[in-house]
Coordinates of C-alpha atoms in Angstrom, one line a residue:
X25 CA -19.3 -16.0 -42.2
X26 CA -18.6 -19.2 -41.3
X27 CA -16.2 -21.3 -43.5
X28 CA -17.8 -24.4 -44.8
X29 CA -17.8 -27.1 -42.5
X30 CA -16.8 -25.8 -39.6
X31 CA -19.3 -25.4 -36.5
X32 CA -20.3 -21.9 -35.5
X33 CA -18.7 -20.2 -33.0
X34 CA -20.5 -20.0 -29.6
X35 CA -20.5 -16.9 -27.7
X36 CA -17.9 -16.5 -24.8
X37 CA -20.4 -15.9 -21.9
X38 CA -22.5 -19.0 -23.5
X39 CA -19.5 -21.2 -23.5
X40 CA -19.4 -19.7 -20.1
X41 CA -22.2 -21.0 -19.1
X42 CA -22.6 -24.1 -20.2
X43 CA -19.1 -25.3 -18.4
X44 CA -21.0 -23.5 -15.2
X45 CA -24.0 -25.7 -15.6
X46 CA -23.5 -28.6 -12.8
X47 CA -22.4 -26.4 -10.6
X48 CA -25.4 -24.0 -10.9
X49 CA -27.5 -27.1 -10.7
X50 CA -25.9 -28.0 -7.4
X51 CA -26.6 -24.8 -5.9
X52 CA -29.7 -24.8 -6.8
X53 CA -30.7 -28.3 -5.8
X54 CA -29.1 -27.3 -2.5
X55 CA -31.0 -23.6 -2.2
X56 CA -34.4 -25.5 -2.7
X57 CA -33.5 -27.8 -1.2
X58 CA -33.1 -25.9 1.9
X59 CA -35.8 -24.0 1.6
X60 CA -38.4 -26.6 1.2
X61 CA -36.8 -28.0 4.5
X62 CA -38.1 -24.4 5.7
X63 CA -41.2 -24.4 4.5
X64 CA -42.2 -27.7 5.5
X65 CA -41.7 -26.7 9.1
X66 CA -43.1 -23.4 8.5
X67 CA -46.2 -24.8 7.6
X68 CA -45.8 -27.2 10.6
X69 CA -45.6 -24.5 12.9
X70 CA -48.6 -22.5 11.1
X71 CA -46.9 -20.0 9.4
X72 CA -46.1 -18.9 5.9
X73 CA -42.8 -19.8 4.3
X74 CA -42.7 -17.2 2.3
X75 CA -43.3 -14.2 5.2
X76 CA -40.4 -16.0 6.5
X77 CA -38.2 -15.5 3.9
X78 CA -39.2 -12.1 2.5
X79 CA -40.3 -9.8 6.1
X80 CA -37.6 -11.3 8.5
X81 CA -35.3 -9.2 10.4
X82 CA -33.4 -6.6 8.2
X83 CA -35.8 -7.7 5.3
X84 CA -38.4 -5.6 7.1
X85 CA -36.1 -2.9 6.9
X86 CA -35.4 -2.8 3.0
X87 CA -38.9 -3.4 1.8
X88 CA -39.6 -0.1 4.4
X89 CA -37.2 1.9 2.3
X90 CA -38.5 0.7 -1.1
X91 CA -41.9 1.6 -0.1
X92 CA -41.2 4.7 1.6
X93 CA -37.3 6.1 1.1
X94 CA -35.6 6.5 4.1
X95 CA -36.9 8.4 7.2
X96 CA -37.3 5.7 9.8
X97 CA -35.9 5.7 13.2
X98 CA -36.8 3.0 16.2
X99 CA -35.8 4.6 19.8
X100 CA -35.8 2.0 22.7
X101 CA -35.5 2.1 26.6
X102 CA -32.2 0.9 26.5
X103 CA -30.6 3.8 24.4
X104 CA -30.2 2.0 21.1
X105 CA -31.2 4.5 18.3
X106 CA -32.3 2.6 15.2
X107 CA -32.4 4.4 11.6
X108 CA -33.0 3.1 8.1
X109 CA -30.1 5.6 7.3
X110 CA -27.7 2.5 8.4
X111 CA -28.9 0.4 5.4
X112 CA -27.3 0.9 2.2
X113 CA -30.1 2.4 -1.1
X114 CA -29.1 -0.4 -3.7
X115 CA -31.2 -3.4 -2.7
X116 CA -34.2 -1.3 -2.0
X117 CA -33.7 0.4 -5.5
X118 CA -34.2 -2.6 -7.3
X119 CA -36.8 -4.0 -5.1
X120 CA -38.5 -0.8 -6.2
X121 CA -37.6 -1.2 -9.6
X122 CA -39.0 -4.8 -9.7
X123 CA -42.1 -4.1 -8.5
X124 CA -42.6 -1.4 -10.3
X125 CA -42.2 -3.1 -13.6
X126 CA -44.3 -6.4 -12.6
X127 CA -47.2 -7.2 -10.8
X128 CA -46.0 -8.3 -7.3
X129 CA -46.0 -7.1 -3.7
X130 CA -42.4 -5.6 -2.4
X131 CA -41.7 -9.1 -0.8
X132 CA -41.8 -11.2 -3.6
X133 CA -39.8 -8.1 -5.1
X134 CA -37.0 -8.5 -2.9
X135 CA -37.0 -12.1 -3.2
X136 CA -36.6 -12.1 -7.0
X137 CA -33.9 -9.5 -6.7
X138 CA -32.0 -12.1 -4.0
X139 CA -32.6 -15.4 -5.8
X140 CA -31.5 -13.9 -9.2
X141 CA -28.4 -12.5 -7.6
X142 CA -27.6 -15.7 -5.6
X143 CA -27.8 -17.5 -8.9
X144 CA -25.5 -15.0 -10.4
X145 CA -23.2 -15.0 -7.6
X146 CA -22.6 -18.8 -8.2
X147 CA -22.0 -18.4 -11.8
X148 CA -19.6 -15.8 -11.0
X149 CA -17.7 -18.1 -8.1
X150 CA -17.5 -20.8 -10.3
X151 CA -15.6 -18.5 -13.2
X152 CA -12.9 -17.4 -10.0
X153 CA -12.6 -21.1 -9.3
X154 CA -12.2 -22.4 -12.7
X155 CA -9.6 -19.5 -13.7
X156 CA -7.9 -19.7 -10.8
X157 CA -7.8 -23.9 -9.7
X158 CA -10.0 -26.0 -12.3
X159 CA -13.6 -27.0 -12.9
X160 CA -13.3 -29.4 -10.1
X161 CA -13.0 -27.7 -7.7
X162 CA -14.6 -24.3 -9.0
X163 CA -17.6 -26.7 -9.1
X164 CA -17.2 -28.1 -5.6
X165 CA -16.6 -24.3 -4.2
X166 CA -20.1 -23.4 -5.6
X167 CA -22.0 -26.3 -4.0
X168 CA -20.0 -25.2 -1.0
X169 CA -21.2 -22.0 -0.9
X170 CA -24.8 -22.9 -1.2
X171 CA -24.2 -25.2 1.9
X172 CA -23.2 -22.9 4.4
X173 CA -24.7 -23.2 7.8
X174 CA -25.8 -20.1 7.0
X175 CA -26.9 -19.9 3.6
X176 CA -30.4 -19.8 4.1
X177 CA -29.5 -16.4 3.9
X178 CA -29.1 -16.8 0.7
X179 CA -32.6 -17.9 0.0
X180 CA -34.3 -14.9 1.8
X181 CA -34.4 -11.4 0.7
X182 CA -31.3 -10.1 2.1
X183 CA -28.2 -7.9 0.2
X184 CA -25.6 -10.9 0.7
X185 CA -26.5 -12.3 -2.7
X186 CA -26.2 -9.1 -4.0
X187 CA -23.1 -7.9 -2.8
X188 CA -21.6 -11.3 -3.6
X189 CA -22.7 -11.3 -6.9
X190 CA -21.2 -7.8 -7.9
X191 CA -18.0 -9.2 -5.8
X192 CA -17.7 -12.0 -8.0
X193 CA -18.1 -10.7 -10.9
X194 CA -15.7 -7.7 -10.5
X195 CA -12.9 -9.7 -9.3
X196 CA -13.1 -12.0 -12.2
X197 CA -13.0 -8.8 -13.9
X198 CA -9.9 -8.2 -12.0
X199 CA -8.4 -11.6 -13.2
X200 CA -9.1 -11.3 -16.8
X201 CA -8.0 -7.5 -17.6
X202 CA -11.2 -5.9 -17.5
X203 CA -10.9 -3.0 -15.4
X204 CA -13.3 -0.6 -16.3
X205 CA -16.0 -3.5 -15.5
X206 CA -14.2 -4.0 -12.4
X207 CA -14.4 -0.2 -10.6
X208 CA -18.2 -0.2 -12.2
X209 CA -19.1 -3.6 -10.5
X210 CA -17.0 -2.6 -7.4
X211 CA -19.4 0.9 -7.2
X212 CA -22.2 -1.3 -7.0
X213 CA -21.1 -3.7 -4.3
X214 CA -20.1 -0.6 -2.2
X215 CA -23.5 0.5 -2.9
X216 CA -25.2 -2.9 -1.9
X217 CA -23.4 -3.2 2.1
X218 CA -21.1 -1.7 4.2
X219 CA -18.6 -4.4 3.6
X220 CA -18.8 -4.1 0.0
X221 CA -15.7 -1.6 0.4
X222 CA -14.2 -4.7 0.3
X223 CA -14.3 -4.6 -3.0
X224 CA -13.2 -1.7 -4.0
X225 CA -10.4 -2.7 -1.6
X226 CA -9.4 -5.5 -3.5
X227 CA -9.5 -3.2 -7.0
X228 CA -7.6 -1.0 -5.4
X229 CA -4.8 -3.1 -4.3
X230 CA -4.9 -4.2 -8.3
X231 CA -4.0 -0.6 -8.9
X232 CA -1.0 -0.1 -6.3
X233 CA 0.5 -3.5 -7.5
X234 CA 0.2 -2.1 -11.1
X235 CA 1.9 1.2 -10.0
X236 CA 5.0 -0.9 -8.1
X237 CA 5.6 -2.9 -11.2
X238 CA 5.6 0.4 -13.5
X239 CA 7.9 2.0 -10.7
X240 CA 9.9 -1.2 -11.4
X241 CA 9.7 -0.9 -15.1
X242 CA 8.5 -4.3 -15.3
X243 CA 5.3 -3.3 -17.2
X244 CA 3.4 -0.7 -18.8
X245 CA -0.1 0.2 -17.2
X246 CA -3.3 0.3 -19.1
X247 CA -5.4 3.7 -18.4
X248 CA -8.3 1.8 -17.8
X249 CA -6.9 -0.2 -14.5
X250 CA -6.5 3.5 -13.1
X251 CA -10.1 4.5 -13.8
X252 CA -11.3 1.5 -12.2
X253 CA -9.2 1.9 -9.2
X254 CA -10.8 5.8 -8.9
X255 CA -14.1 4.5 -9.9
X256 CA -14.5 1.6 -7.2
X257 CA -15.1 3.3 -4.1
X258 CA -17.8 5.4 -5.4
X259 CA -21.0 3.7 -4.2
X260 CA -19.9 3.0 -1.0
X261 CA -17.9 6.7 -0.2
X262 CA -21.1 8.3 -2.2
X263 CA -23.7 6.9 0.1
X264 CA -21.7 7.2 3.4
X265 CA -21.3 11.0 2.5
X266 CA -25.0 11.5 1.6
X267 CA -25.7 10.2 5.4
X268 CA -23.3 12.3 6.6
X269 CA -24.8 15.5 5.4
X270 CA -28.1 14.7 6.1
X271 CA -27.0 13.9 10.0
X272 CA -24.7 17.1 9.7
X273 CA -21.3 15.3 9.8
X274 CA -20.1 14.5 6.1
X275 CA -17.5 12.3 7.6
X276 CA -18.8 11.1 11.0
X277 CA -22.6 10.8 10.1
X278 CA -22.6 7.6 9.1
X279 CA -20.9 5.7 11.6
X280 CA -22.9 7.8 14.2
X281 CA -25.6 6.1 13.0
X282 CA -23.8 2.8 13.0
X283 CA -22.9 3.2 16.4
X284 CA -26.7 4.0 17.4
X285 CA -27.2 0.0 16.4
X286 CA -24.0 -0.4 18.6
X287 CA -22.4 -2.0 15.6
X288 CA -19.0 -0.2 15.7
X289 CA -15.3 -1.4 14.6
X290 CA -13.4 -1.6 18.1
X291 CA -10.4 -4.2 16.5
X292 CA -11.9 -7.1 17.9
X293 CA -12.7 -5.9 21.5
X294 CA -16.4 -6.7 21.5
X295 CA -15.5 -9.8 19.7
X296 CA -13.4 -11.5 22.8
X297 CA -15.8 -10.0 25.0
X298 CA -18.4 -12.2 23.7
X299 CA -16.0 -15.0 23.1
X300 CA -15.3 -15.2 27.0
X301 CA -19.8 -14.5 27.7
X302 CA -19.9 -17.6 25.3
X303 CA -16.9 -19.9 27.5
X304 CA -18.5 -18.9 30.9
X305 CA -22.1 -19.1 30.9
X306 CA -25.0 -20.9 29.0
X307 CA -25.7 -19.2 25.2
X308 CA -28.3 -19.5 23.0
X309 CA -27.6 -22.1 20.0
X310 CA -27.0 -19.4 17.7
X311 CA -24.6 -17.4 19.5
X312 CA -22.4 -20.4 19.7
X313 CA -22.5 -21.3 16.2
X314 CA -21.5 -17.7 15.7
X315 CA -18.1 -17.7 17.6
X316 CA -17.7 -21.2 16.3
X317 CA -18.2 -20.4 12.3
X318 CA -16.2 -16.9 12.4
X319 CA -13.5 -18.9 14.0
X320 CA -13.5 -21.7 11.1
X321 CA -13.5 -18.8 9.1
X322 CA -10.3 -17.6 10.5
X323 CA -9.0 -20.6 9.8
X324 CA -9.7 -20.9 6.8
X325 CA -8.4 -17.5 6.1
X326 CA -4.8 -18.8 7.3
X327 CA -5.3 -21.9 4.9
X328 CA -6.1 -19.3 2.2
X329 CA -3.1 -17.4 2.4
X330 CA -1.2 -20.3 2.2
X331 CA -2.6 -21.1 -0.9
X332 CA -1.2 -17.7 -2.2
X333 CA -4.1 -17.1 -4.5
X334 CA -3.9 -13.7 -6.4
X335 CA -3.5 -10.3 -4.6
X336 CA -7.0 -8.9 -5.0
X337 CA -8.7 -12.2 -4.2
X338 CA -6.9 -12.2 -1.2
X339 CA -7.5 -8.6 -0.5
X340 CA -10.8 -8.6 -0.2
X341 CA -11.2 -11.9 1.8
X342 CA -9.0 -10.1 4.4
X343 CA -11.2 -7.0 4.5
X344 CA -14.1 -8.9 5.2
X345 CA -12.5 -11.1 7.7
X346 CA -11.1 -8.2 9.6
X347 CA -14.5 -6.1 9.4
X348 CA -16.5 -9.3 10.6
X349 CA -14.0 -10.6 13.4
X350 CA -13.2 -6.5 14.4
X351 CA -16.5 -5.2 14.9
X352 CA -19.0 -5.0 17.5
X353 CA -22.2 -5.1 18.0
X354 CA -24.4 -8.3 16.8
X355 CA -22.2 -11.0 17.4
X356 CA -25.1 -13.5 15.6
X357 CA -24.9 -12.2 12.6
X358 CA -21.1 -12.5 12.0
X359 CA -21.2 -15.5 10.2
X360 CA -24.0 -13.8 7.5
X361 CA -20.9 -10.9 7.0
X362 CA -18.6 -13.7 6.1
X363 CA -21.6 -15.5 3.6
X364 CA -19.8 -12.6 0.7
X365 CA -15.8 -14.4 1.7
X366 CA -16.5 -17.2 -0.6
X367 CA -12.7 -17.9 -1.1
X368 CA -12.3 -19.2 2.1
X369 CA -13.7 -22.0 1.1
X370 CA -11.0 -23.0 -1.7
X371 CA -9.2 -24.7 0.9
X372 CA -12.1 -26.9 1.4
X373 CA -13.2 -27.4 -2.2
X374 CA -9.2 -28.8 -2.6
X375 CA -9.1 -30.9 -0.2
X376 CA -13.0 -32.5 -0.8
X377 CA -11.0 -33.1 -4.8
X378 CA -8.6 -35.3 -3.1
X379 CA -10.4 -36.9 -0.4
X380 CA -11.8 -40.5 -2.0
X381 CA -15.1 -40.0 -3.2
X382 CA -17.0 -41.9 0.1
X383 CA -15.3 -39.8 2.7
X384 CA -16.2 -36.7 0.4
X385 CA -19.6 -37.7 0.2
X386 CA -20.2 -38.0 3.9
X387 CA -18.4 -34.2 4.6
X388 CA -21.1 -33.0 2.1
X389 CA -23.7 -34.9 3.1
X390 CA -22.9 -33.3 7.3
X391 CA -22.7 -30.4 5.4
X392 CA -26.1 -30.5 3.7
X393 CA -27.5 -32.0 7.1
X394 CA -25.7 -29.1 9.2
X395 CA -27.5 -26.2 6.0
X396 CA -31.3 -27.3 5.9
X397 CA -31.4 -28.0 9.9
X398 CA -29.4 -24.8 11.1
X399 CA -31.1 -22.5 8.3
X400 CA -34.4 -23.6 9.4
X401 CA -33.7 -22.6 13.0
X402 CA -32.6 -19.9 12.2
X403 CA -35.8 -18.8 10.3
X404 CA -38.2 -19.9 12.8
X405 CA -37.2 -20.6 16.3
X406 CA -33.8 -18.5 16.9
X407 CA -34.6 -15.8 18.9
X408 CA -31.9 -13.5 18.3
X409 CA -31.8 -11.6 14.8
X410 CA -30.1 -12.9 11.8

């Protein structure tokens, strides 16, 4: 009971919440935003905004496995063998899941999966950034996110949001202790994307900096930080199996399939391949603003580091930067891999806190400008894939 006079207590994840609320409001002010932006040339053009955002590119892919499981393989002229078996089962579960349980087609499905996970993923960043460096900037990082050039992503029904919203969530599960919640959440990213080993990466390296400071006697361990560590790679080691022994190759399966998309990890080969294509001859728009955005990213990566934020938040930035910058294949959609590194942009969030308030408005408001025109080029004149 509560003792007389005093107020009642509030739950933790309501408190939570509440503090989040500007931020949330900022993403999505800047997510619609955007995507009326979209529309309005969509209907422009004579063509539906929501097709756009729910059958484009991969999307077509995921709603083909939630209607139909996997079984799908494209064969071209050129040699490139495309299989669903490259695309990971989470997002396709839910969208199955969704429109099971309501009354909607498997686009609007997948769009309600990515919207609610965007919005999850924000609350989420903002807990990191308030833990780690203040409201402030935890709230300038999440209108950040939802700026990226390339966050229309975001918007469309794609497994970023996803991944980035388990990522979020299990490293502030990292940072507060709770490790069992970490390893789970960690299965799930690694279940939602390739790159979501990332996560279980940066639970991982949790574990081994746990083990060095019991080898030091420093501390003693909890139980549960070692179940999460064993836990973490599930999803992601679980699925890439499964392809494996349906292609005959438990450990090579997978990234045969991988390699029929020509998406491969050479250590950066393909990547300064394309770097001097892009120097010497004339490139579409969006295969310049792909070399140019992965190499901001770098960057920021560097200005990251410096920062010395804690080891698993750095961890998994540096997986994802290595897996975007040292594979192959796809060089426009480099800067969508990067969409999950939100803690490269805590170097920009600090330094928009201490610019004075005109010079950080007109950064944001480029920003903004740089979001809802690039996204909707992207959508509905880029030729190459997202």
């Amino acid at each position: 009971m509560t003792a007389a006079g005093a107020a009642p207590s509030v739950p933790g994840w309501r408190a939570a919440l509440y503090r989040a609320a500007p931020a949330l409001g900022l993403f999505a002010a800047a997510r619609l935003t955007g995507m009326l932006v979209t529309a309005v040339w969509a209907w422009h053009t004579g063509r539906s905004p929501r097709a756009l955002l729910a059958l484009s590119w991969d999307s077509d892919w995921y709603l083909g496995i939630a209607a139909s499981g996997y079984g799908t393989t494209l064969y071209w002229p050129d040699g490139v063998v495309q299989s669903d078996l490259a695309f990971f089962p989470l997002y396709p579960a839910l969208v199955r899941t969704v429109s099971t349980a309501l009354p909607v087609a498997d686009g609007t499905a997948g769009l309600l999966v990515s919207w609610t996970a965007a919005g999850a993923a924000a609350w989420g960043i903002f807990l990191i950034g308030e833990r780690l460096y203040g409201r402030g900037v935890a709230t300038t990082l999440v209108a950040l996110w939802g700026l990226l050039p390339h966050s229309i992503v975001l918007s469309m029904a794609y497994t970023e949001p996803l991944l980035t919203a388990f990522a979020a969530w299990s490293l502030y599960a990292v940072l507060t202790g709770r490790w069992l919640w970490a390893g789970a959440l960690a299965a799930l990213a690694g279940a939602a994307r390739p790159n979501g080993i990332a996560v279980a990466a940066a639970v991982g390296a949790a574990a081994l900096y746990a083990a060095y400071r019991l080898w030091r006697g420093e501390r003693r361990t909890d139980w549960r930080l070692w179940a999460g560590a064993a836990v973490s790679p599930v999803g992601w080691v679980g699925y890439v199996v499964w392809v494996g022994l349906r292609k005959g190759d438990p450990l090579g399966g997978y990234f045969a399939v991988q390699a029929g998309w020509t998406s491969r990890f050479d250590f950066g080969v393909g990547t300064f391949g394309f770097l001097r294509k892009v120097l010497t001859r004339p490139m579409e728009l969006g295969f310049t603003m792909s070399l140019l955005i992965t190499g901001v990213g770098v960057v920021l990566f560097a200005l990251l580091a410096l920062e010395r934020p804690p080891l698993p938040v750095l961890v998994y930035t540096a997986v994802l930067v290595v897996i975007a910058v040292g594979g192959s294949g796809f060089f426009e959609s480099k800067p969508r891999f990067l969409l999950p590194a939100f803690p490269l942009l805590v170097p920009v969030a600090y330094a928009l806190r201490r610019a004075r308030p005109r010079a950080a408005a007109v950064v944001v408001t480029a920003l903004a400008g740089l979001s809802f025109g690039y996204g909707t080029y992207l959508l509905t004149l880029a030729p190459m894939a997202l």
